[in-house]
Amino acid sequence: MLTAIEGRMEELFETIEAMPPDKVEAAEKLKEKERRLRKREEKMVEHKHLQEERLRKALERAQADPKKRLGRKLVYRSEPPVLKRSHKDTQDKSKEEEELNYYFT
C-alpha cells in the first residue's frame, strides 16, 4: 500500500514538473491564500465561541446568589514597630576616630 502511494506521488510530481512553472506558482499561491483564509475564518469562529462562553459565565455569576462567607473575619497584620538605633555604637566609633586622628595625624 505504501509503495502504491509513493508511486502515485511520483506520477503527480512528474506531472507538475511538466506543467508551465508560472501556472504552478499561481496555483500554489491560490491554494495557500485559500488555506490562510480558511484558517482565519476558523480562528474568528473560535474567538466568537469563546466570547459567547465568557459572556454566558458572566451572566451566570451576576444572577447567582452571593456567597456567604463562613468563619472568622480576617484581621490584617499591623506594621511592625520601628526599632530605634542606639547612639552608643555611634559614640564608640566617633571616640575611636578621634583617637586615630589624634595619634596618627
XYZ file of N, CA and C in Angstrom:
315
model
N 0.831 -1.186 0.000
C 0.000 0.000 0.000
C 0.882 1.258 0.000
N 1.954 1.242 0.791
C 2.845 2.385 0.843
C 3.532 2.609 -0.496
N 3.892 1.539 -1.151
C 4.547 1.671 -2.459
C 3.585 2.249 -3.484
N 2.290 1.898 -3.384
C 1.294 2.442 -4.310
C 1.164 3.959 -4.107
N 1.183 4.369 -2.851
C 1.086 5.815 -2.555
C 2.318 6.533 -3.086
N 3.497 5.945 -2.846
C 4.725 6.567 -3.334
C 4.739 6.653 -4.854
N 4.269 5.618 -5.515
C 4.204 5.632 -6.982
C 3.280 6.713 -7.491
N 2.120 6.846 -6.861
C 1.159 7.878 -7.265
C 1.752 9.280 -7.053
N 2.479 9.462 -5.939
C 3.100 10.764 -5.679
C 4.157 11.082 -6.736
N 4.937 10.091 -7.126
C 5.945 10.299 -8.164
C 5.294 10.724 -9.475
N 4.186 10.085 -9.829
C 3.476 10.448 -11.064
C 2.997 11.898 -10.993
N 2.442 12.277 -9.838
C 1.931 13.636 -9.700
C 3.053 14.670 -9.753
N 4.202 14.358 -9.119
C 5.334 15.280 -9.182
C 5.839 15.440 -10.616
N 5.876 14.356 -11.358
C 6.301 14.435 -12.764
C 5.321 15.269 -13.582
N 4.036 15.134 -13.282
C 3.017 15.925 -13.986
C 3.202 17.408 -13.677
N 3.481 17.710 -12.417
C 3.689 19.107 -12.024
C 4.929 19.673 -12.712
N 5.995 18.893 -12.805
C 7.206 19.356 -13.463
C 6.976 19.600 -14.951
N 6.052 18.871 -15.554
C 5.777 19.028 -16.983
C 4.933 20.281 -17.246
N 4.248 20.767 -16.253
C 3.376 21.943 -16.424
C 4.233 23.211 -16.461
N 3.687 24.293 -17.047
C 4.418 25.571 -17.060
C 4.611 26.091 -15.622
N 5.826 26.545 -15.301
C 6.126 26.976 -13.924
C 5.260 28.134 -13.424
N 4.910 29.078 -14.305
C 4.106 30.216 -13.842
C 2.710 29.775 -13.424
N 2.132 28.777 -14.132
C 0.804 28.268 -13.755
C 0.879 27.495 -12.434
N 1.976 26.767 -12.231
C 2.146 26.005 -10.984
C 2.266 26.968 -9.808
N 3.066 28.019 -9.981
C 3.215 29.010 -8.909
C 1.899 29.709 -8.614
N 1.147 30.044 -9.648
C -0.138 30.710 -9.452
C -1.100 29.790 -8.694
N -1.115 28.519 -9.061
C -1.995 27.567 -8.379
C -1.577 27.395 -6.914
N -0.261 27.324 -6.662
C 0.222 27.188 -5.284
C -0.146 28.415 -4.454
N 0.003 29.603 -5.040
C -0.353 30.826 -4.325
C -1.844 30.859 -4.002
N -2.656 30.426 -4.969
C -4.096 30.407 -4.765
C -4.471 29.448 -3.635
N -3.877 28.267 -3.641
C -4.158 27.279 -2.589
C -3.716 27.807 -1.219
N -2.546 28.448 -1.171
C -2.042 28.994 0.087
C -2.962 30.106 0.596
N -3.443 30.941 -0.327
C -4.342 32.020 0.047
C -5.653 31.468 0.598
N -6.176 30.425 -0.038
C -7.405 29.788 0.437
C -7.194 29.169 1.822
N -6.033 28.549 2.020
C -5.732 27.923 3.306
C -5.670 28.973 4.422
N -5.001 30.100 4.138
C -4.910 31.170 5.137
C -6.279 31.759 5.447
N -7.112 31.943 4.414
C -8.453 32.480 4.606
C -9.291 31.525 5.463
N -9.200 30.233 5.164
C -9.942 29.229 5.925
C -9.474 29.226 7.389
N -8.163 29.325 7.592
C -7.594 29.349 8.938
C -8.081 30.587 9.697
N -8.105 31.736 9.035
C -8.569 32.978 9.652
C -10.035 32.870 10.059
N -10.856 32.291 9.175
C -12.279 32.141 9.488
C -12.480 31.195 10.672
N -11.711 30.107 10.721
C -11.808 29.177 11.848
C -11.427 29.871 13.149
N -10.392 30.697 13.084
C -9.945 31.424 14.261
C -11.017 32.407 14.733
N -11.673 33.078 13.795
C -12.717 34.026 14.150
C -13.905 33.312 14.789
N -14.272 32.159 14.237
C -15.388 31.385 14.790
C -15.042 30.925 16.207
N -13.824 30.457 16.397
C -13.385 30.015 17.724
C -13.387 31.179 18.714
N -12.920 32.349 18.267
C -12.909 33.532 19.131
C -14.337 33.921 19.518
N -15.235 33.883 18.555
C -16.625 34.230 18.824
C -17.233 33.250 19.828
N -16.927 31.973 19.663
C -17.440 30.953 20.575
C -16.920 31.191 22.001
N -15.620 31.497 22.135
C -15.048 31.766 23.452
C -15.669 33.012 24.078
N -15.908 34.033 23.275
C -16.512 35.264 23.776
C -17.927 34.990 24.287
N -18.700 34.190 23.552
C -20.044 33.842 23.994
C -20.003 33.051 25.295
N -19.032 32.158 25.405
C -18.889 31.356 26.627
C -18.555 32.259 27.815
N -17.665 33.223 27.630
C -17.324 34.165 28.703
C -18.544 34.976 29.122
N -19.310 35.430 28.136
C -20.499 36.223 28.426
C -21.519 35.394 29.202
N -21.685 34.137 28.811
C -22.633 33.261 29.494
C -22.207 33.051 30.952
N -20.911 32.813 31.183
C -20.428 32.621 32.544
C -20.602 33.896 33.372
N -20.354 35.047 32.759
C -20.505 36.313 33.477
C -21.961 36.531 33.875
N -22.888 36.210 32.979
C -24.307 36.357 33.305
C -24.711 35.407 34.429
N -24.186 34.192 34.393
C -24.490 33.235 35.464
C -23.980 33.753 36.809
N -22.767 34.304 36.826
C -22.219 34.845 38.071
C -23.053 36.029 38.564
N -23.505 36.860 37.634
C -24.267 38.050 38.019
C -25.629 37.660 38.595
N -26.226 36.604 38.074
C -27.561 36.221 38.522
C -27.537 35.261 39.705
N -26.390 34.717 40.017
C -26.288 33.769 41.127
C -26.391 34.508 42.460
N -26.843 33.782 43.483
C -26.905 34.364 44.817
C -25.491 34.619 45.311
N -25.317 35.711 46.054
C -23.969 35.980 46.567
C -23.560 34.921 47.597
N -22.305 34.583 47.603
C -21.804 33.576 48.540
C -21.653 34.205 49.916
N -22.059 33.460 50.932
C -21.875 33.947 52.295
C -20.526 33.451 52.785
N -19.818 34.345 53.416
C -18.507 33.973 53.932
C -18.681 33.304 55.284
N -17.966 32.220 55.455
C -18.048 31.480 56.699
C -16.775 31.678 57.497
N -16.883 31.502 58.816
C -15.695 31.579 59.649
C -15.444 32.988 60.140
N -14.287 33.136 60.773
C -13.913 34.426 61.321
C -13.528 35.400 60.230
N -13.705 36.668 60.531
C -13.256 37.689 59.599
C -11.742 37.766 59.658
N -11.155 38.085 58.548
C -9.715 38.210 58.504
C -9.272 39.481 59.208
N -8.226 39.367 59.979
C -7.658 40.525 60.660
C -6.303 40.780 60.028
N -6.105 41.968 59.569
C -4.867 42.295 58.885
C -3.772 42.607 59.895
N -2.568 42.239 59.589
C -1.444 42.481 60.475
C -1.082 43.957 60.446
N -0.684 44.434 61.599
C -0.245 45.827 61.665
C 1.223 45.903 61.294
N 1.679 47.111 61.049
C 3.080 47.317 60.717
C 3.934 47.018 61.931
N 5.057 46.371 61.768
C 5.922 46.122 62.925
C 6.503 47.440 63.436
N 6.784 47.526 64.735
C 7.305 48.793 65.282
C 8.690 49.086 64.733
N 8.974 50.359 64.613
C 10.265 50.788 64.094
C 11.273 50.715 65.230
N 12.382 50.034 65.010
C 13.408 49.897 66.039
C 14.279 51.145 66.066
N 14.538 51.646 67.281
C 15.386 52.821 67.420
C 16.834 52.361 67.459
N 17.661 53.071 66.797
C 19.082 52.734 66.788
C 19.750 53.362 68.010
N 20.609 52.601 68.607
C 21.259 53.125 69.810
C 22.383 54.079 69.416
N 22.564 55.113 70.218
C 23.599 56.102 69.966
C 24.946 55.639 70.513
N 24.926 54.589 71.298
C 26.149 54.097 71.921
C 27.148 53.633 70.868
N 26.675 52.899 69.856
C 27.565 52.419 68.804
C 28.210 53.582 68.060
N 27.428 54.582 67.750
C 27.976 55.709 67.006
C 28.958 56.498 67.865
N 28.692 56.582 69.190
C 29.607 57.292 70.070
C 30.935 56.558 70.179
N 30.873 55.196 70.251
C 32.108 54.419 70.321
C 32.934 54.632 69.053
N 32.295 54.640 67.921
C 33.010 54.828 66.664
C 33.630 56.223 66.598
N 32.859 57.209 67.056
C 33.400 58.568 66.988
C 34.602 58.726 67.933
N 34.576 58.060 69.095
C 35.730 58.125 70.008
C 36.943 57.463 69.361
N 36.719 56.325 68.718
C 37.819 55.630 68.047
C 38.397 56.501 66.936
N 37.554 57.145 66.193
C 38.017 58.010 65.116
C 38.822 59.186 65.679
N 38.361 59.763 66.797
C 39.085 60.869 67.413
C 40.476 60.424 67.866
N 40.539 59.221 68.482
C 41.828 58.710 68.929
C 42.758 58.466 67.753
N 42.219 57.868 66.682
C 43.038 57.619 65.497
C 43.549 58.928 64.895
N 42.694 59.913 64.842
C 43.096 61.211 64.302
C 44.141 61.868 65.197
N 43.988 61.751 66.498
C 44.916 62.380 67.449
C 46.297 61.754 67.342
N 46.360 60.400 67.311
C 47.656 59.719 67.332
C 48.330 59.658 65.959
N 47.577 59.599 64.897
C 48.179 59.374 63.585
C 48.221 60.584 62.705
N 47.838 61.719 63.188
C 47.947 62.919 62.338
C 48.889 63.934 62.927
